[in-house]
Amino acid sequence: MTLRSDPSGLGVIVAAHRAETNYLGGPMYSAIRSLLFTLTIVSAALGLAACAPAEEAPAEAAQEAMPMDEGVLADELLADWESLKSLMVAIAEEMPEENYGYKPTDELRDFGEQVMHVAGAQVGLMGRLDAAATPLDLGEPADKAGFVQALSDSFDFGTEILNGQTDASLQEKVDGGFLGESTRARVVYRTMIHTWSEYGVQTVYLRLNGVVPPASQ
């Protein structure tokens, strides 16, 4: 009835305005305003919490970037080297002497040649850490005892060189042969990586002969 008696529509507008005013001024409006205020406070708190780690990060990064104590790098390299020696000598000793001439296929090295390959690579690479080091002659072993001794000697050669290194010298660059210019530390670890890969090959040689590698016993 109001719409019909008010062709101009002003009555509808006024009524709507009053309704809106009553709504905004009512309990619902107060609840919404309170909710928005709470959300604003929570958002601000979360923002401050998120900023806290960022402010602490530089200090943590600086602490992590602090240099190691002198001797830590040299000691760890030497410990890893000596541990690898124990593993490799043990597997060489585990293979029966009659199987030192065994090879899975004609294209591959026999087990004795495999042992000498490791020994020769170690002497060649570790010798690059000290240009003044006297090259080690591994000879040409004729029996199992000779092969095991040559392998052990190659590790002892590396140990002697590592004993003469410091953390500072290990970070100096030398001619790494096929590795190119490298730090002494890199040459050492690449030598050990090669030996580890050959250890995997040698475990297969043992398994094919019904021998369980020492590390798996």
PDB file of C-alpha atoms in Angstrom:
ATOM      1  CA  MET A   1       0.000   0.000   0.000  1.00  0.00           C
ATOM      2  CA  THR A   2       2.877   2.378   0.764  1.00  0.00           C
ATOM      3  CA  LEU A   3       4.403   1.882  -2.677  1.00  0.00           C
ATOM      4  CA  ARG A   4       1.129   2.730  -4.374  1.00  0.00           C
ATOM      5  CA  SER A   5       0.597   5.908  -2.329  1.00  0.00           C
ATOM      6  CA  ASP A   6       4.152   7.123  -2.894  1.00  0.00           C
ATOM      7  CA  PRO A   7       4.849   7.180  -6.631  1.00  0.00           C
ATOM      8  CA  SER A   8       8.123   9.008  -6.073  1.00  0.00           C
ATOM      9  CA  GLY A   9       9.607   6.056  -4.154  1.00  0.00           C
ATOM     10  CA  LEU A  10      11.013   8.321  -1.449  1.00  0.00           C
ATOM     11  CA  GLY A  11       9.131   6.473   1.218  1.00  0.00           C
ATOM     12  CA  VAL A  12      10.838   3.227   0.244  1.00  0.00           C
ATOM     13  CA  ILE A  13      14.250   4.864   0.381  1.00  0.00           C
ATOM     14  CA  VAL A  14      13.586   6.409   3.780  1.00  0.00           C
ATOM     15  CA  ALA A  15      12.270   3.117   5.127  1.00  0.00           C
ATOM     16  CA  ALA A  16      15.291   1.265   3.824  1.00  0.00           C
ATOM     17  CA  HIS A  17      17.627   3.816   5.350  1.00  0.00           C
ATOM     18  CA  ARG A  18      15.899   3.485   8.716  1.00  0.00           C
ATOM     19  CA  ALA A  19      16.098  -0.289   8.540  1.00  0.00           C
ATOM     20  CA  GLU A  20      19.779  -0.133   7.709  1.00  0.00           C
ATOM     21  CA  THR A  21      20.417   2.316  10.521  1.00  0.00           C
ATOM     22  CA  ASN A  22      18.545   0.146  12.972  1.00  0.00           C
ATOM     23  CA  TYR A  23      20.496  -2.947  11.767  1.00  0.00           C
ATOM     24  CA  LEU A  24      23.902  -1.274  12.023  1.00  0.00           C
ATOM     25  CA  GLY A  25      23.127   0.117  15.383  1.00  0.00           C
ATOM     26  CA  GLY A  26      21.755  -3.165  16.690  1.00  0.00           C
ATOM     27  CA  PRO A  27      23.311  -6.161  18.409  1.00  0.00           C
ATOM     28  CA  MET A  28      24.448  -7.745  15.127  1.00  0.00           C
ATOM     29  CA  TYR A  29      26.514  -4.692  14.215  1.00  0.00           C
ATOM     30  CA  SER A  30      28.173  -4.674  17.631  1.00  0.00           C
ATOM     31  CA  ALA A  31      29.004  -8.338  17.268  1.00  0.00           C
ATOM     32  CA  ILE A  32      30.536  -7.841  13.821  1.00  0.00           C
ATOM     33  CA  ARG A  33      32.541  -4.822  14.990  1.00  0.00           C
ATOM     34  CA  SER A  34      33.843  -6.821  17.952  1.00  0.00           C
ATOM     35  CA  LEU A  35      34.767  -9.721  15.680  1.00  0.00           C
ATOM     36  CA  LEU A  36      36.647  -7.462  13.258  1.00  0.00           C
ATOM     37  CA  PHE A  37      38.548  -5.885  16.137  1.00  0.00           C
ATOM     38  CA  THR A  38      39.523  -9.302  17.458  1.00  0.00           C
ATOM     39  CA  LEU A  39      40.673 -10.450  14.009  1.00  0.00           C
ATOM     40  CA  THR A  40      42.790  -7.305  13.658  1.00  0.00           C
ATOM     41  CA  ILE A  41      44.530  -7.957  16.990  1.00  0.00           C
ATOM     42  CA  VAL A  42      45.130 -11.628  16.126  1.00  0.00           C
ATOM     43  CA  SER A  43      46.506 -10.729  12.684  1.00  0.00           C
ATOM     44  CA  ALA A  44      48.890  -8.215  14.196  1.00  0.00           C
ATOM     45  CA  ALA A  45      50.089 -10.760  16.750  1.00  0.00           C
ATOM     46  CA  LEU A  46      50.664 -13.377  14.066  1.00  0.00           C
ATOM     47  CA  GLY A  47      52.555 -10.838  12.005  1.00  0.00           C
ATOM     48  CA  LEU A  48      54.892 -10.076  14.898  1.00  0.00           C
ATOM     49  CA  ALA A  49      55.410 -13.777  15.549  1.00  0.00           C
ATOM     50  CA  ALA A  50      56.285 -14.356  11.907  1.00  0.00           C
ATOM     51  CA  CYS A  51      58.828 -11.559  12.016  1.00  0.00           C
ATOM     52  CA  ALA A  52      60.595 -12.940  15.083  1.00  0.00           C
ATOM     53  CA  PRO A  53      62.418 -15.834  13.322  1.00  0.00           C
ATOM     54  CA  ALA A  54      63.426 -13.491  10.520  1.00  0.00           C
ATOM     55  CA  GLU A  55      65.052 -11.156  13.009  1.00  0.00           C
ATOM     56  CA  GLU A  56      66.856 -14.066  14.686  1.00  0.00           C
ATOM     57  CA  ALA A  57      67.937 -15.644  11.387  1.00  0.00           C
ATOM     58  CA  PRO A  58      70.997 -13.409  10.815  1.00  0.00           C
ATOM     59  CA  ALA A  59      72.332 -14.255  14.274  1.00  0.00           C
ATOM     60  CA  GLU A  60      71.744 -17.974  13.720  1.00  0.00           C
ATOM     61  CA  ALA A  61      73.358 -17.817  10.283  1.00  0.00           C
ATOM     62  CA  ALA A  62      76.366 -16.050  11.734  1.00  0.00           C
ATOM     63  CA  GLN A  63      76.693 -18.737  14.383  1.00  0.00           C
ATOM     64  CA  GLU A  64      76.482 -21.512  11.780  1.00  0.00           C
ATOM     65  CA  ALA A  65      79.090 -19.764   9.656  1.00  0.00           C
ATOM     66  CA  MET A  66      81.640 -19.756  12.442  1.00  0.00           C
ATOM     67  CA  PRO A  67      84.795 -21.625  11.433  1.00  0.00           C
ATOM     68  CA  MET A  68      85.449 -25.112  12.774  1.00  0.00           C
ATOM     69  CA  ASP A  69      88.032 -25.664  15.439  1.00  0.00           C
ATOM     70  CA  GLU A  70      91.498 -26.143  13.987  1.00  0.00           C
ATOM     71  CA  GLY A  71      92.210 -29.781  13.227  1.00  0.00           C
ATOM     72  CA  VAL A  72      88.610 -30.974  12.885  1.00  0.00           C
ATOM     73  CA  LEU A  73      88.750 -31.392   9.103  1.00  0.00           C
ATOM     74  CA  ALA A  74      92.146 -33.101   9.154  1.00  0.00           C
ATOM     75  CA  ASP A  75      91.085 -35.433  11.957  1.00  0.00           C
ATOM     76  CA  GLU A  76      87.851 -36.436  10.216  1.00  0.00           C
ATOM     77  CA  LEU A  77      89.591 -37.130   6.915  1.00  0.00           C
ATOM     78  CA  LEU A  78      92.189 -39.275   8.638  1.00  0.00           C
ATOM     79  CA  ALA A  79      89.529 -41.178  10.601  1.00  0.00           C
ATOM     80  CA  ASP A  80      87.533 -41.911   7.436  1.00  0.00           C
ATOM     81  CA  TRP A  81      90.685 -42.991   5.628  1.00  0.00           C
ATOM     82  CA  GLU A  82      91.726 -45.424   8.348  1.00  0.00           C
ATOM     83  CA  SER A  83      88.190 -46.819   8.598  1.00  0.00           C
ATOM     84  CA  LEU A  84      88.196 -47.456   4.861  1.00  0.00           C
ATOM     85  CA  LYS A  85      91.538 -49.236   5.169  1.00  0.00           C
ATOM     86  CA  SER A  86      90.086 -51.677   7.693  1.00  0.00           C
ATOM     87  CA  LEU A  87      87.168 -52.433   5.377  1.00  0.00           C
ATOM     88  CA  MET A  88      89.250 -52.939   2.238  1.00  0.00           C
ATOM     89  CA  VAL A  89      91.987 -55.015   3.842  1.00  0.00           C
ATOM     90  CA  ALA A  90      89.350 -57.228   5.455  1.00  0.00           C
ATOM     91  CA  ILE A  91      87.649 -58.007   2.153  1.00  0.00           C
ATOM     92  CA  ALA A  92      91.001 -58.695   0.460  1.00  0.00           C
ATOM     93  CA  GLU A  93      91.879 -61.122   3.237  1.00  0.00           C
ATOM     94  CA  GLU A  94      88.469 -62.803   3.062  1.00  0.00           C
ATOM     95  CA  MET A  95      88.812 -63.891  -0.570  1.00  0.00           C
ATOM     96  CA  PRO A  96      90.454 -67.348  -0.735  1.00  0.00           C
ATOM     97  CA  GLU A  97      93.857 -67.294  -2.418  1.00  0.00           C
ATOM     98  CA  GLU A  98      92.726 -69.714  -5.129  1.00  0.00           C
ATOM     99  CA  ASN A  99      90.108 -67.172  -6.196  1.00  0.00           C
ATOM    100  CA  TYR A 100      92.474 -64.246  -6.663  1.00  0.00           C
ATOM    101  CA  GLY A 101      92.626 -65.114 -10.349  1.00  0.00           C
ATOM    102  CA  TYR A 102      88.826 -65.202 -10.645  1.00  0.00           C
ATOM    103  CA  LYS A 103      87.061 -62.827 -13.013  1.00  0.00           C
ATOM    104  CA  PRO A 104      83.285 -62.844 -13.762  1.00  0.00           C
ATOM    105  CA  THR A 105      83.889 -62.352 -17.513  1.00  0.00           C
ATOM    106  CA  ASP A 106      86.962 -62.216 -19.726  1.00  0.00           C
ATOM    107  CA  GLU A 107      86.604 -58.444 -20.127  1.00  0.00           C
ATOM    108  CA  LEU A 108      86.905 -57.731 -16.413  1.00  0.00           C
ATOM    109  CA  ARG A 109      89.885 -57.651 -14.067  1.00  0.00           C
ATOM    110  CA  ASP A 110      90.510 -60.692 -11.925  1.00  0.00           C
ATOM    111  CA  PHE A 111      90.269 -60.171  -8.168  1.00  0.00           C
ATOM    112  CA  GLY A 112      94.006 -59.658  -7.682  1.00  0.00           C
ATOM    113  CA  GLU A 113      94.035 -57.013 -10.416  1.00  0.00           C
ATOM    114  CA  GLN A 114      91.050 -55.392  -8.762  1.00  0.00           C
ATOM    115  CA  VAL A 115      92.978 -55.090  -5.499  1.00  0.00           C
ATOM    116  CA  MET A 116      95.969 -53.592  -7.280  1.00  0.00           C
ATOM    117  CA  HIS A 117      93.737 -51.176  -9.169  1.00  0.00           C
ATOM    118  CA  VAL A 118      92.560 -49.750  -5.854  1.00  0.00           C
ATOM    119  CA  ALA A 119      96.069 -49.612  -4.408  1.00  0.00           C
ATOM    120  CA  GLY A 120      97.526 -47.926  -7.484  1.00  0.00           C
ATOM    121  CA  ALA A 121      94.761 -45.322  -7.683  1.00  0.00           C
ATOM    122  CA  GLN A 122      95.221 -44.441  -4.023  1.00  0.00           C
ATOM    123  CA  VAL A 123      98.959 -43.975  -4.339  1.00  0.00           C
ATOM    124  CA  GLY A 124      98.548 -41.882  -7.484  1.00  0.00           C
ATOM    125  CA  LEU A 125      95.867 -39.580  -6.110  1.00  0.00           C
ATOM    126  CA  MET A 126      97.068 -39.212  -2.536  1.00  0.00           C
ATOM    127  CA  GLY A 127     100.558 -38.454  -3.807  1.00  0.00           C
ATOM    128  CA  ARG A 128      99.149 -35.275  -5.373  1.00  0.00           C
ATOM    129  CA  LEU A 129      98.655 -33.810  -1.917  1.00  0.00           C
ATOM    130  CA  ASP A 130     102.419 -33.611  -1.432  1.00  0.00           C
ATOM    131  CA  ALA A 131     104.581 -33.064  -4.480  1.00  0.00           C
ATOM    132  CA  ALA A 132     107.670 -33.842  -2.381  1.00  0.00           C
ATOM    133  CA  ALA A 133     106.392 -37.264  -1.314  1.00  0.00           C
ATOM    134  CA  THR A 134     108.436 -40.224  -2.547  1.00  0.00           C
ATOM    135  CA  PRO A 135     106.285 -42.298  -4.922  1.00  0.00           C
ATOM    136  CA  LEU A 136     105.445 -45.729  -3.533  1.00  0.00           C
ATOM    137  CA  ASP A 137     106.411 -48.766  -5.606  1.00  0.00           C
ATOM    138  CA  LEU A 138     103.743 -51.420  -5.090  1.00  0.00           C
ATOM    139  CA  GLY A 139     105.631 -54.044  -7.061  1.00  0.00           C
ATOM    140  CA  GLU A 140     103.922 -56.991  -8.762  1.00  0.00           C
ATOM    141  CA  PRO A 141     102.502 -59.332  -6.126  1.00  0.00           C
ATOM    142  CA  ALA A 142     102.552 -63.043  -6.932  1.00  0.00           C
ATOM    143  CA  ASP A 143     100.312 -64.325  -4.140  1.00  0.00           C
ATOM    144  CA  LYS A 144      97.467 -63.275  -1.863  1.00  0.00           C
ATOM    145  CA  ALA A 145      99.784 -62.092   0.891  1.00  0.00           C
ATOM    146  CA  GLY A 146     101.551 -59.817  -1.575  1.00  0.00           C
ATOM    147  CA  PHE A 147      98.275 -58.319  -2.821  1.00  0.00           C
ATOM    148  CA  VAL A 148      97.034 -57.651   0.699  1.00  0.00           C
ATOM    149  CA  GLN A 149     100.364 -56.076   1.647  1.00  0.00           C
ATOM    150  CA  ALA A 150     100.346 -53.801  -1.400  1.00  0.00           C
ATOM    151  CA  LEU A 151      96.828 -52.640  -0.558  1.00  0.00           C
ATOM    152  CA  SER A 152      97.764 -52.013   3.064  1.00  0.00           C
ATOM    153  CA  ASP A 153     100.893 -50.128   2.005  1.00  0.00           C
ATOM    154  CA  SER A 154      98.847 -47.848  -0.261  1.00  0.00           C
ATOM    155  CA  PHE A 155      96.689 -46.884   2.701  1.00  0.00           C
ATOM    156  CA  ASP A 156      99.737 -46.326   4.911  1.00  0.00           C
ATOM    157  CA  PHE A 157     101.161 -44.073   2.216  1.00  0.00           C
ATOM    158  CA  GLY A 158      97.985 -41.985   2.345  1.00  0.00           C
ATOM    159  CA  THR A 159      97.996 -41.945   6.137  1.00  0.00           C
ATOM    160  CA  GLU A 160     101.536 -40.580   6.221  1.00  0.00           C
ATOM    161  CA  ILE A 161     100.564 -37.774   3.868  1.00  0.00           C
ATOM    162  CA  LEU A 162      97.391 -36.952   5.806  1.00  0.00           C
ATOM    163  CA  ASN A 163      99.354 -36.768   9.043  1.00  0.00           C
ATOM    164  CA  GLY A 164     101.309 -33.902   7.526  1.00  0.00           C
ATOM    165  CA  GLN A 165      98.200 -31.884   6.659  1.00  0.00           C
ATOM    166  CA  THR A 166      96.364 -29.162   8.552  1.00  0.00           C
ATOM    167  CA  ASP A 167      92.879 -27.800   8.019  1.00  0.00           C
ATOM    168  CA  ALA A 168      94.435 -24.842   6.220  1.00  0.00           C
ATOM    169  CA  SER A 169      96.607 -26.931   3.891  1.00  0.00           C
ATOM    170  CA  LEU A 170      93.681 -29.231   3.075  1.00  0.00           C
ATOM    171  CA  GLN A 171      91.814 -26.212   1.745  1.00  0.00           C
ATOM    172  CA  GLU A 172      94.685 -25.201  -0.518  1.00  0.00           C
ATOM    173  CA  LYS A 173      94.458 -26.128  -4.178  1.00  0.00           C
ATOM    174  CA  VAL A 174      96.775 -28.560  -5.935  1.00  0.00           C
ATOM    175  CA  ASP A 175      96.950 -30.275  -9.304  1.00  0.00           C
ATOM    176  CA  GLY A 176      94.388 -33.043  -8.944  1.00  0.00           C
ATOM    177  CA  GLY A 177      95.269 -34.811 -12.172  1.00  0.00           C
ATOM    178  CA  PHE A 178      92.048 -35.785 -13.964  1.00  0.00           C
ATOM    179  CA  LEU A 179      90.169 -33.860 -11.243  1.00  0.00           C
ATOM    180  CA  GLY A 180      91.797 -30.634 -12.357  1.00  0.00           C
ATOM    181  CA  GLU A 181      92.793 -27.970  -9.851  1.00  0.00           C
ATOM    182  CA  SER A 182      91.237 -29.072  -6.564  1.00  0.00           C
ATOM    183  CA  THR A 183      91.621 -28.586  -2.846  1.00  0.00           C
ATOM    184  CA  ARG A 184      93.550 -31.323  -1.094  1.00  0.00           C
ATOM    185  CA  ALA A 185      90.382 -32.215   0.822  1.00  0.00           C
ATOM    186  CA  ARG A 186      88.519 -32.814  -2.441  1.00  0.00           C
ATOM    187  CA  VAL A 187      91.284 -35.050  -3.751  1.00  0.00           C
ATOM    188  CA  VAL A 188      91.123 -37.140  -0.570  1.00  0.00           C
ATOM    189  CA  TYR A 189      87.377 -37.579  -0.684  1.00  0.00           C
ATOM    190  CA  ARG A 190      87.356 -38.349  -4.392  1.00  0.00           C
ATOM    191  CA  THR A 191      90.000 -40.998  -3.740  1.00  0.00           C
ATOM    192  CA  MET A 192      87.817 -42.545  -1.062  1.00  0.00           C
ATOM    193  CA  ILE A 193      84.740 -42.380  -3.294  1.00  0.00           C
ATOM    194  CA  HIS A 194      86.608 -44.360  -5.948  1.00  0.00           C
ATOM    195  CA  THR A 195      87.750 -46.918  -3.385  1.00  0.00           C
ATOM    196  CA  TRP A 196      84.227 -47.264  -2.028  1.00  0.00           C
ATOM    197  CA  SER A 197      82.886 -47.955  -5.516  1.00  0.00           C
ATOM    198  CA  GLU A 198      85.536 -50.636  -6.030  1.00  0.00           C
ATOM    199  CA  TYR A 199      84.586 -52.118  -2.669  1.00  0.00           C
ATOM    200  CA  GLY A 200      81.108 -52.658  -4.091  1.00  0.00           C
ATOM    201  CA  VAL A 201      82.598 -54.433  -7.097  1.00  0.00           C
ATOM    202  CA  GLN A 202      84.728 -56.663  -4.888  1.00  0.00           C
ATOM    203  CA  THR A 203      81.740 -57.738  -2.795  1.00  0.00           C
ATOM    204  CA  VAL A 204      80.206 -59.105  -5.993  1.00  0.00           C
ATOM    205  CA  TYR A 205      83.390 -61.073  -6.725  1.00  0.00           C
ATOM    206  CA  LEU A 206      83.164 -62.623  -3.258  1.00  0.00           C
ATOM    207  CA  ARG A 207      79.461 -63.403  -3.537  1.00  0.00           C
ATOM    208  CA  LEU A 208      79.946 -65.095  -6.901  1.00  0.00           C
ATOM    209  CA  ASN A 209      82.401 -67.395  -5.163  1.00  0.00           C
ATOM    210  CA  GLY A 210      80.094 -68.149  -2.266  1.00  0.00           C
ATOM    211  CA  VAL A 211      81.994 -65.907   0.144  1.00  0.00           C
ATOM    212  CA  VAL A 212      80.142 -63.507   2.446  1.00  0.00           C
ATOM    213  CA  PRO A 213      81.859 -60.079   2.690  1.00  0.00           C
ATOM    214  CA  PRO A 214      83.137 -59.340   6.224  1.00  0.00           C
ATOM    215  CA  ALA A 215      80.822 -56.351   6.659  1.00  0.00           C
ATOM    216  CA  SER A 216      77.813 -58.634   6.071  1.00  0.00           C
ATOM    217  CA  GLN A 217      78.887 -61.426   8.390  1.00  0.00           C
TER     218      GLN A 217
END
